[in-house]
Short mmCIF file of C-alpha atoms and ligand atoms in Angstrom, two decimals:
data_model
loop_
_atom_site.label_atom_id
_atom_site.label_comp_id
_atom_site.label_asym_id
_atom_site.label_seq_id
_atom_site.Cartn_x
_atom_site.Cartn_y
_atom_site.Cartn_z
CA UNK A 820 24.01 -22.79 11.73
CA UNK A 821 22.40 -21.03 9.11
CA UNK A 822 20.68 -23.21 6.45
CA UNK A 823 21.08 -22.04 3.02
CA UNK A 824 18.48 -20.28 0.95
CA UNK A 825 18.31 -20.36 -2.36
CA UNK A 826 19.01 -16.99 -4.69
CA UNK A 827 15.58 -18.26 -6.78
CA UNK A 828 13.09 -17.41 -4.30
CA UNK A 829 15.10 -13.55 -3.87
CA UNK A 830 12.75 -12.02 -6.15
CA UNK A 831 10.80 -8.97 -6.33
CA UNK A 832 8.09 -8.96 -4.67
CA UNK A 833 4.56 -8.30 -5.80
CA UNK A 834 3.64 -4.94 -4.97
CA UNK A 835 0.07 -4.64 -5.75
CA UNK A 836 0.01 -7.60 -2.95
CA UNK A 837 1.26 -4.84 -0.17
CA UNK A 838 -1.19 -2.13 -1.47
CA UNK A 839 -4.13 -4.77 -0.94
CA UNK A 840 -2.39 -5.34 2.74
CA UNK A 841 -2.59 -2.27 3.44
CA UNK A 842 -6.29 -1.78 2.13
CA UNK A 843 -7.48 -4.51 3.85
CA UNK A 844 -5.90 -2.98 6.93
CA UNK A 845 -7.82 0.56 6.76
CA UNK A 846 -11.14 -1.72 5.57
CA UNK A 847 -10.78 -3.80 8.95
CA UNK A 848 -10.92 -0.40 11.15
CA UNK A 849 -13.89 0.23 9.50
CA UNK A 850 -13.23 2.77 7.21
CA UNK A 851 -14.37 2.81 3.50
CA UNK A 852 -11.78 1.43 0.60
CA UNK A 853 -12.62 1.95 -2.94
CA UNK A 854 -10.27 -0.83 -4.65
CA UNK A 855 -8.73 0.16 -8.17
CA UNK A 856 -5.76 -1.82 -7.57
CA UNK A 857 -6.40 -5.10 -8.09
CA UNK A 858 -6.72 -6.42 -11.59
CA UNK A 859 -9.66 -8.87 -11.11
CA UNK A 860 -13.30 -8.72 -12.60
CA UNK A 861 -15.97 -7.64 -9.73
CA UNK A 862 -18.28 -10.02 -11.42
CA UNK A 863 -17.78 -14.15 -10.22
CA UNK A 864 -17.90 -16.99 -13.42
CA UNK A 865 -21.09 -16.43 -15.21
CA UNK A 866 -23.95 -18.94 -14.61
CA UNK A 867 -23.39 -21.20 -17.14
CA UNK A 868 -19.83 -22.42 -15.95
CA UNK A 869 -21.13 -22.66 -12.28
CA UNK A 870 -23.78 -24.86 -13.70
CA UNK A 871 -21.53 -27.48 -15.10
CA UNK A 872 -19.36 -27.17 -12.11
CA UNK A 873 -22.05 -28.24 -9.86
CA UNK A 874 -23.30 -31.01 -12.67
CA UNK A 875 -19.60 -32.64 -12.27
CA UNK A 876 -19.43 -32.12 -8.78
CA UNK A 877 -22.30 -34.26 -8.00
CA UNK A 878 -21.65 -36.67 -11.22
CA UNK A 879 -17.70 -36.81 -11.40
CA UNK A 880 -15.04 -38.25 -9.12
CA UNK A 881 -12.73 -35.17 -10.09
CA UNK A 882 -9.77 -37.14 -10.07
CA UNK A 883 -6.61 -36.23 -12.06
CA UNK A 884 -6.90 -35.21 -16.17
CA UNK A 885 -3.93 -36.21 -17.97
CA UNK A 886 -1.24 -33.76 -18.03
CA UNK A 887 -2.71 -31.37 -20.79
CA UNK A 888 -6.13 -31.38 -19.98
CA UNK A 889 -9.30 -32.68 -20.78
CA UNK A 890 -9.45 -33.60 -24.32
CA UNK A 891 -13.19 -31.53 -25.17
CA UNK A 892 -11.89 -28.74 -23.50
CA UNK A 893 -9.00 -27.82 -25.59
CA UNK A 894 -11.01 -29.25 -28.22
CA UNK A 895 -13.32 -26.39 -27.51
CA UNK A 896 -10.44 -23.54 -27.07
CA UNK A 897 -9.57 -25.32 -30.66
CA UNK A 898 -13.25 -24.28 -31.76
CA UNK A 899 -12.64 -20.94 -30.31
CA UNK A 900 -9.49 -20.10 -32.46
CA UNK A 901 -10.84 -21.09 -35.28
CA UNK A 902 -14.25 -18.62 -34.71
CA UNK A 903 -12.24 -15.54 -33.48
CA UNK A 904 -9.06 -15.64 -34.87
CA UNK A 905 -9.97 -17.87 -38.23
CA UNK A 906 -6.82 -20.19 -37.23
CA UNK A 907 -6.78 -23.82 -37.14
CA UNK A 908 -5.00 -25.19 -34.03
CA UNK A 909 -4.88 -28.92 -33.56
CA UNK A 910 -6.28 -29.53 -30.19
CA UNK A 911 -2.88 -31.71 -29.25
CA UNK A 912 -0.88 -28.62 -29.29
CA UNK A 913 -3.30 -26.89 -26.73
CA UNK A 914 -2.51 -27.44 -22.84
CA UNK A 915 -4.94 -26.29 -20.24
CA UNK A 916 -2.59 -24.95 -17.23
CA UNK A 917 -2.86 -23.73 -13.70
CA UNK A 918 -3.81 -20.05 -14.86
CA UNK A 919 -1.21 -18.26 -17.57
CA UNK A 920 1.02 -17.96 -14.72
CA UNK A 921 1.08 -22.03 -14.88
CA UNK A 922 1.76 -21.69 -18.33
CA UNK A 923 4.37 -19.33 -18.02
CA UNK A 924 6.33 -21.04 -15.65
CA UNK A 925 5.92 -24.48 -17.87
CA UNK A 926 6.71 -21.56 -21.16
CA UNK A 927 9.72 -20.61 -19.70
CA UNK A 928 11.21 -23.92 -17.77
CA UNK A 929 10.84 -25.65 -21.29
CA UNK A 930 11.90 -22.93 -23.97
CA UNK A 931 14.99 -21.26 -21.66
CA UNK A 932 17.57 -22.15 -19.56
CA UNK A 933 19.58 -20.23 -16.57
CA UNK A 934 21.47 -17.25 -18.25
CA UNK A 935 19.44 -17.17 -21.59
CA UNK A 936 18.00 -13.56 -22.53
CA UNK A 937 14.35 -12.51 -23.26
CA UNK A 938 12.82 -9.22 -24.01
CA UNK A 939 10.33 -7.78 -22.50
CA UNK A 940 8.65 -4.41 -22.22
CA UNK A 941 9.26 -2.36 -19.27
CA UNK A 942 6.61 -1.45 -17.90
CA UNK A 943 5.07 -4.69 -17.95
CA UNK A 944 3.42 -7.37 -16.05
CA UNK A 945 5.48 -8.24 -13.09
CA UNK A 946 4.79 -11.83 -12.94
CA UNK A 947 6.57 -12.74 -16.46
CA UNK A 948 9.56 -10.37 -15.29
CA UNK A 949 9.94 -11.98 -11.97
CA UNK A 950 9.10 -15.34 -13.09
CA UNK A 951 11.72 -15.36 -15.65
CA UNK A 952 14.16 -14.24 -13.06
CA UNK A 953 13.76 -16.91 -10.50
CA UNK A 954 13.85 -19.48 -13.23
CA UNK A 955 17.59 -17.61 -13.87
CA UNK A 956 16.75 -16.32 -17.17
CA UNK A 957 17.64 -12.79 -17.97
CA UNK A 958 14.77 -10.30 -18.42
CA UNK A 959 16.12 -7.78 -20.92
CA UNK A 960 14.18 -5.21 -20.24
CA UNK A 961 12.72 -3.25 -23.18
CA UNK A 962 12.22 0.48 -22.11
CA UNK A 963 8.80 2.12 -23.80
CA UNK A 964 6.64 4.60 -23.34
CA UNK A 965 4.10 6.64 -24.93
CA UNK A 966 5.70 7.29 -28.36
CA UNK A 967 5.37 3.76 -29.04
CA UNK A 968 2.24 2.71 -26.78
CA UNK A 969 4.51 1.46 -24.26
CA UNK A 970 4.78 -1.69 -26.79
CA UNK A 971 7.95 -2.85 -28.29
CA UNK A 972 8.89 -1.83 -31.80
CA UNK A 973 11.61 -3.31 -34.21
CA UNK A 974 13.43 0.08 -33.14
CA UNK A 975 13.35 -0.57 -29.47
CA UNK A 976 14.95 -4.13 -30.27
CA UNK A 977 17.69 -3.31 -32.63
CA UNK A 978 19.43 -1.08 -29.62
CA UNK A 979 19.69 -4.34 -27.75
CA UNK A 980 23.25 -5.82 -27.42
CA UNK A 981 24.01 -9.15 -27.61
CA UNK A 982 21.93 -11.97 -29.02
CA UNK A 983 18.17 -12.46 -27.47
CA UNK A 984 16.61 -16.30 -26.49
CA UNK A 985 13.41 -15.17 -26.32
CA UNK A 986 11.03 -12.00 -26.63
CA UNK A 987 7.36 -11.39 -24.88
CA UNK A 988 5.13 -9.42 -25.84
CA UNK A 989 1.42 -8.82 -24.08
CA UNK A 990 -1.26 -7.31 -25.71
CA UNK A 991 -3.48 -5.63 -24.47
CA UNK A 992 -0.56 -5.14 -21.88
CA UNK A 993 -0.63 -5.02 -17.91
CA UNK A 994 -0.75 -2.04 -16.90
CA UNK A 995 -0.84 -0.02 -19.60
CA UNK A 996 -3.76 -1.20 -21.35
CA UNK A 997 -2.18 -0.39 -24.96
CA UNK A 998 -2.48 -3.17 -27.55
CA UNK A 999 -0.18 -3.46 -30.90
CA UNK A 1000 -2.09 -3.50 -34.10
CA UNK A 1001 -2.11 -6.48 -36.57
CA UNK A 1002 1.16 -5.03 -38.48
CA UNK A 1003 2.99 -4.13 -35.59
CA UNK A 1004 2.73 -7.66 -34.01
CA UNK A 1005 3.63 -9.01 -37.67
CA UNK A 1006 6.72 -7.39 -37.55
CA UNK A 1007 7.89 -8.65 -34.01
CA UNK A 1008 6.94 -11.82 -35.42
CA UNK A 1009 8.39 -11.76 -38.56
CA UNK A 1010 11.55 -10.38 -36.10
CA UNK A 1011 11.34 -13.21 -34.01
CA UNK A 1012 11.59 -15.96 -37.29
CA UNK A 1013 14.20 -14.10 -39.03
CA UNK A 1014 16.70 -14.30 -36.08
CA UNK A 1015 15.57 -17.69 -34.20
CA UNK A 1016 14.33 -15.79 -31.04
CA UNK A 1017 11.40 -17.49 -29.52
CA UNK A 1018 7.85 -15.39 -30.05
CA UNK A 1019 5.49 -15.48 -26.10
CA UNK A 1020 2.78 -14.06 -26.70
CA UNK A 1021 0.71 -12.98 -23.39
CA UNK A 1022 -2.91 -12.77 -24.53
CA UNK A 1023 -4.65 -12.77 -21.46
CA UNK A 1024 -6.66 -9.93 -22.02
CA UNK A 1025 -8.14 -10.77 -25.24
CA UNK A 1026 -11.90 -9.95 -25.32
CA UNK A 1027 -11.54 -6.98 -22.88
CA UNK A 1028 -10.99 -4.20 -25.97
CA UNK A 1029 -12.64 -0.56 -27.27
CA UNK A 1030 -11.45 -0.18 -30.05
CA UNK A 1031 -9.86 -3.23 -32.19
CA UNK A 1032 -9.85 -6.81 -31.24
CA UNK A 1033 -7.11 -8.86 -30.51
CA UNK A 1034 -4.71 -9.88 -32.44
CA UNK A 1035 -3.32 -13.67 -32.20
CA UNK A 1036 0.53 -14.07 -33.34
CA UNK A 1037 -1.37 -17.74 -33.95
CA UNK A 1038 -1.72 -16.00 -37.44
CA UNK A 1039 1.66 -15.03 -38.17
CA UNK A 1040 3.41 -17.89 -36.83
CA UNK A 1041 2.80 -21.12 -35.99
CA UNK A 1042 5.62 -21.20 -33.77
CA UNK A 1043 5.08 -18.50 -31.19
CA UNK A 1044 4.17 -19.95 -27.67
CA UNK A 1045 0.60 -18.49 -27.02
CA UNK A 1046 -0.30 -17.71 -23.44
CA UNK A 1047 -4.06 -17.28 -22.23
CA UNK A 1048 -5.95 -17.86 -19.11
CA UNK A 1049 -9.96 -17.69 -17.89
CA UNK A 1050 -9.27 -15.17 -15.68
CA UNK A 1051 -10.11 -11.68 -17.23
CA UNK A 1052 -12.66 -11.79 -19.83
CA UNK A 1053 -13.99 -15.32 -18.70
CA UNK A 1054 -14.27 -13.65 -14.63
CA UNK A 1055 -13.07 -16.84 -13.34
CA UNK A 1056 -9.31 -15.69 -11.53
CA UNK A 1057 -9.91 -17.92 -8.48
CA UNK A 1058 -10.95 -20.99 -10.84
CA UNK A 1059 -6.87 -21.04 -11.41
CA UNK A 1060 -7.32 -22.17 -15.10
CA UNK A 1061 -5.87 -20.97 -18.09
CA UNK A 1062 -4.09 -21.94 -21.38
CA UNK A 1063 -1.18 -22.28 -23.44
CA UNK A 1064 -1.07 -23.04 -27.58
CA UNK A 1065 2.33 -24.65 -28.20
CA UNK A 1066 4.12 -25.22 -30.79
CA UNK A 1067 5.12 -29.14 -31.90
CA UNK A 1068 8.85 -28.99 -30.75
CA UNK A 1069 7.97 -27.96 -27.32
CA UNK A 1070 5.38 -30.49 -26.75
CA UNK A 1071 7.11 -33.39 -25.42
CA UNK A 1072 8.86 -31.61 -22.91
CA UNK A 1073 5.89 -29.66 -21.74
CA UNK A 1074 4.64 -32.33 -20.95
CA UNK A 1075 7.34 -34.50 -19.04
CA UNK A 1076 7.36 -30.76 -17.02
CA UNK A 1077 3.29 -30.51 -16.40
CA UNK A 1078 3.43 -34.23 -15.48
CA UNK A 1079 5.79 -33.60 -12.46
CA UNK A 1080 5.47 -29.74 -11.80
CA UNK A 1081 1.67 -30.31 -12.14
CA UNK A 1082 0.03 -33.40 -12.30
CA UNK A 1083 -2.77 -31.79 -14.29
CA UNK A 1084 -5.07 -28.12 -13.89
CA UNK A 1085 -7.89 -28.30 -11.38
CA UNK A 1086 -10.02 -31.00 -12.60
CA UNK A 1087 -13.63 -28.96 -11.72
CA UNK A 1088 -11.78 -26.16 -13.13
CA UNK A 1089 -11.12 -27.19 -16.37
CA UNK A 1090 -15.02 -28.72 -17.00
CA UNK A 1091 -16.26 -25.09 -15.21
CA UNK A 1092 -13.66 -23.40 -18.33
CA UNK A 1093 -15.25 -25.72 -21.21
CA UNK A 1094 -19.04 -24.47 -20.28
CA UNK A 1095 -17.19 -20.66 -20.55
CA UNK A 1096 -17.12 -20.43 -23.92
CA UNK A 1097 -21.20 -20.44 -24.56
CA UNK A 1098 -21.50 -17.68 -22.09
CA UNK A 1099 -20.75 -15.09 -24.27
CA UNK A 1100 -23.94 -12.92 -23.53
CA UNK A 1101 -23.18 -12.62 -20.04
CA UNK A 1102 -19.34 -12.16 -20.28
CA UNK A 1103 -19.56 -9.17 -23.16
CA UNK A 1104 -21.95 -7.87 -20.16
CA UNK A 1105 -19.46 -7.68 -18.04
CA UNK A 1106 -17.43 -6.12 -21.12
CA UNK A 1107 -19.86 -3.27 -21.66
CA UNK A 1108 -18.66 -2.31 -17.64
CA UNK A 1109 -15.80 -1.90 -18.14
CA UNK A 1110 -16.19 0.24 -20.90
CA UNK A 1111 -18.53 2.26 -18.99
CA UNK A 1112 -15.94 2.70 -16.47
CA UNK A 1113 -13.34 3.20 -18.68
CA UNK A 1114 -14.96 6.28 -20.10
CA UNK A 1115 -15.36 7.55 -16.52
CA UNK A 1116 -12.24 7.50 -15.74
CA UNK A 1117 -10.88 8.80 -19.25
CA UNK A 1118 -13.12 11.75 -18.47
CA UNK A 1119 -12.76 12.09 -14.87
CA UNK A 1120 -9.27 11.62 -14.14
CA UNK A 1121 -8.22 15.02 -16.00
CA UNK A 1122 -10.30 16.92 -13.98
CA UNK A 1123 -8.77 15.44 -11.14
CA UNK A 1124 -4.78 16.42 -12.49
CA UNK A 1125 -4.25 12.90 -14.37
CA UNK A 1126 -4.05 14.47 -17.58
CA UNK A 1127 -1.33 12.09 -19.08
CA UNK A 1128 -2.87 8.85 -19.73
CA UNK A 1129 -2.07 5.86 -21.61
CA UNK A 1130 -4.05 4.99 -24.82
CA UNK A 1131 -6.23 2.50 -23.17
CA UNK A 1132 -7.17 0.23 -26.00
CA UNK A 1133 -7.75 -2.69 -23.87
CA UNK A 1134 -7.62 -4.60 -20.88
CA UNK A 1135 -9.29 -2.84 -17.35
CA UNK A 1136 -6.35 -0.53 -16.80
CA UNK A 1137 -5.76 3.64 -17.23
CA UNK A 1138 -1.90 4.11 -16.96
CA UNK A 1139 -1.29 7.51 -15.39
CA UNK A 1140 2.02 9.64 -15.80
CA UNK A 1141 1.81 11.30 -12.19
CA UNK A 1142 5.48 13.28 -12.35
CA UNK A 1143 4.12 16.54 -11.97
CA UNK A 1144 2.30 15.49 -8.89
CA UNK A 1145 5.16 13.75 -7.21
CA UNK A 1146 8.15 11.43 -8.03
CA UNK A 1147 7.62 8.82 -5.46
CA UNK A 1148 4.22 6.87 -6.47
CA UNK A 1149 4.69 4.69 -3.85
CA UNK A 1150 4.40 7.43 -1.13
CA UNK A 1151 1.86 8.97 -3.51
CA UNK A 1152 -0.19 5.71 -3.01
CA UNK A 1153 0.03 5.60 0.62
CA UNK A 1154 -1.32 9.36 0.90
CA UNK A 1155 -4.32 8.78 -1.53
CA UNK A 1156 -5.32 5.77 0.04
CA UNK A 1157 -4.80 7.42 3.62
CA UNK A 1158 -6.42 10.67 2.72
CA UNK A 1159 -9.47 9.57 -0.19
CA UNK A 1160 -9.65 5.77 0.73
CA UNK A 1161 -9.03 5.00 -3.32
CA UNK A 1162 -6.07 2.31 -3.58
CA UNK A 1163 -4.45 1.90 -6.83
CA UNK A 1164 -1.01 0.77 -7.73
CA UNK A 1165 2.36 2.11 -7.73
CA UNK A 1166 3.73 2.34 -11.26
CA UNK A 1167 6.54 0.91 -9.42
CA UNK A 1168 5.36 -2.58 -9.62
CA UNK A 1169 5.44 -2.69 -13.59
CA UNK A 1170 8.21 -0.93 -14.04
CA UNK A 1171 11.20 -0.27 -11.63
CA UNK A 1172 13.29 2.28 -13.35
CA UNK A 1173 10.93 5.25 -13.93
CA UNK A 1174 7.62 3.61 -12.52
CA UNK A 1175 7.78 6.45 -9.46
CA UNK A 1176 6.46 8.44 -12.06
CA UNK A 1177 3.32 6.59 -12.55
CA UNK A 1178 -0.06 5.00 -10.83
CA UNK A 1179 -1.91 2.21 -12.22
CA UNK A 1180 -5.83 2.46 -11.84
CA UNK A 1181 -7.58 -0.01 -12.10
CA UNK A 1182 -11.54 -0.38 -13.37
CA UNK A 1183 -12.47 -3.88 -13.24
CA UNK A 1184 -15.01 -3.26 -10.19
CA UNK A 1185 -18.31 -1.94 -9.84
CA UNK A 1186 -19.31 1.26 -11.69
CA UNK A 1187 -20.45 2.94 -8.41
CA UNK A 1188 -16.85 2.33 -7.18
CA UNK A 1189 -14.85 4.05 -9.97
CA UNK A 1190 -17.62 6.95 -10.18
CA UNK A 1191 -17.11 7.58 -6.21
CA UNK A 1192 -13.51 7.17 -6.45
CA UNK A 1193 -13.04 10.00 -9.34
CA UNK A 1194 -15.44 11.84 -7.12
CA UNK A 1195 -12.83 11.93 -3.90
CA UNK A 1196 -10.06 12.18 -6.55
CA UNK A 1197 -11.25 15.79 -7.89
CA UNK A 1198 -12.11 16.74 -4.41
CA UNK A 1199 -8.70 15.35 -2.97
CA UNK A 1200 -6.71 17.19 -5.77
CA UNK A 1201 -8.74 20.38 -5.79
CA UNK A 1202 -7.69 20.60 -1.83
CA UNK A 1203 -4.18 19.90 -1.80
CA UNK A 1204 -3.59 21.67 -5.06
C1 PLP B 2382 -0.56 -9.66 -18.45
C2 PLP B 2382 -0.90 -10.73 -17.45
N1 PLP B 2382 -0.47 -11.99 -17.69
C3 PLP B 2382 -0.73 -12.98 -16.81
C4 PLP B 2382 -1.45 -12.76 -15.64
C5 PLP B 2382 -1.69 -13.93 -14.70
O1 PLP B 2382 -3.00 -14.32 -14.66
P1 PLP B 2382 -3.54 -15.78 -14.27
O2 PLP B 2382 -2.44 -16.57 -13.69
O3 PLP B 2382 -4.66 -15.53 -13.31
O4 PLP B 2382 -4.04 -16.39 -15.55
C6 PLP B 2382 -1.92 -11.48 -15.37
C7 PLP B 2382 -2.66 -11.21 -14.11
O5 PLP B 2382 -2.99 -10.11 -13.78
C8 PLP B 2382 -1.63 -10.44 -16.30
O6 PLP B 2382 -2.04 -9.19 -16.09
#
């Protein structure tokens, strides 16, 4: 008899998942991988967060928090908001999740049900897509691309039909690295109010950014759902810890959904993330890396036929427009890795319309890494033409 399965779990998978597979593969026959796929720091949590980790590990019975969090901690992410972003954010609406995926999933399940509608850019993070999709909310995906920084514009959402639940927006975004300035995220916001469409704003890669900081829609509206995580500029992705600021008339059921989904975030986790926050020095380090290898590859790449690149105003991604060199980037993938050893990821993966006509780099590792790997990239391109 065959059991049933449900349609949830028939999702898209994550592709960047089977590129790492199949690095890990060529790496275990011994031969040499330079890894710009995945989008993880190179660096581990700075010192001072493995410090209080160990402190509570020896002191602290690391039981369960309550469902939000520890209380100092989101008094702290309070703290931060009201440094960086010169908001005030009552610590009760701030809920330390399981990473911004745990957020997203806790986002979503409270603000949408099955068959609403929410905009999103295409390309864009696959998680938030797919996530949405299992939870049997529509993705209305928002097709951009360079003439608007691959970000969403008022524009872009008027040609929608039919009425929207919800709209996302990331910035800096995954994979494109492009980031919407302080009047172009007013707008979407100002979008959002005017029509009662609920604002999620992705800002997991605030602090990773050249040219302008981030913005918080935390200014322009008090209601947007804001999504954040230690993972990127804090270097702690395993630590599975992130956050969420929510707004008041999401609360309640947030948490009567963290309570049972959840329990609570890693307990070490979330004293490891409060310590984070005082390790600036060592964090805008890591910072001044990627910028380093962000101008390599800005520089390199073009020499190596990647002329068409995304404005990369933040985040540790270049976003490369490879249709004159092939329109299948996920065989295009294979061959580099096969023939230079460089993985990167299929444009594919972000975006599943037109993404065969991009590759996502990746700089978040070591310098020596991206310098050797737009090395083998000139030579590879200079050999097959
Ligand atoms: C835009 C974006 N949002 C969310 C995530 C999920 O990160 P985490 O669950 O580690 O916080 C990622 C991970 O790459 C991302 O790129």
């Amino acid at each position: 008899m065959v059991l049933k399965i449900s349609k949830r779990g028939q999702i898209p998978p994550f592709i960047v998942m089977d590129v790492l597979r199949a690095a890990n593969r060529r790496q275990a026959e011994g031969k040499e991988v330079l890894h710009l796929e995945l989008g993880q720091p190179a660096t581990g949590a700075p010192a001072g967060v493995i410090a209080a980790a160990h402190q509570m590990l020896d002191s602290d019975l690391l039981g369960y928090t309550e469902a939000f969090g520890i209380l100092s901690v989101r008094e702290r992410i309070s703290e931060y908001y009201a440094q960086l972003h010169d908001v005030s954010v009552d610590p009760e609406r701030i809920i330390i999740t399981t990473g911004s995926s745990g957020g997203f999933v806790l986002a979503f399940t409270a603000a949408f049900d099955v068959g609403d509608r929410v905009a999103i850019a295409d390309p864009g993070y696959p998680g938030s897509r797919n996530i949405l999709l299992g939870l049997g909310i529509e993705p209305v995906l928002v097709p951009t691309g360079p003439e608007t920084r691959f970000q969403p514009t008022l524009e872009l959402l008027d040609k929608i039909d039919g009425k929207l639940d919800g709209l996302i927006v990331a910035s800096p975004s995954n994979p494109t690295g492009t980031m919407l300035d302080e009047s172009e995220l007013q707008a979407l916001s100002d979008y959002c109010r005017d029509r009662g469409v609920r604002l999620i704003s992705d800002e997991i890669y605030h602090g990773i950014t050249y040219e302008q900081p981030g913005v918080s829609a935390l200014r322009f509206d008090n209601n947007a759902v804001v999504i954040n995580s230690f993972s990127k500029y804090f270097s702690m992705t395993g630590w599975r810890v992130g956050w969420m600021v929510v707004p008041t008339d999401l609360l309640r059921s947030i948490e009567c959904l963290a309570q049972n989904l959840f329990i609570s975030a890693p307990t070490l986790s979330q004293y490891g993330a409060g310590a984070a926050f005082d390790c600036t020095d060592e964090l805008n380090a890591n910072v001044a890396r990627y910028a380093e290898n962000r101008q390599i590859l800005l520089s390199g790449l073009p020499v190596a036929g990647f002329d068409r690149l995304a404005p990369v105003d933040g985040a540790f991604y270049v976003y490369a427009d490879i249709s004159s060199l092939t329109n299948d980037s996920e065989i295009f993938c294979r061959r580099m890795l096969d023939e230079t050893g460089v993985a990167a990821t299929p444009g594919t993966d972000f975006d599943q319309g037109r993404g065969n006509a991009y590759v996502r780099f990746s700089f978040s590792g070591p310098t020596a890494v991206i310098a050797k790997a737009v090395e083998r990239l000139q030579h590879w391109t200079a050999k097959t033409g």
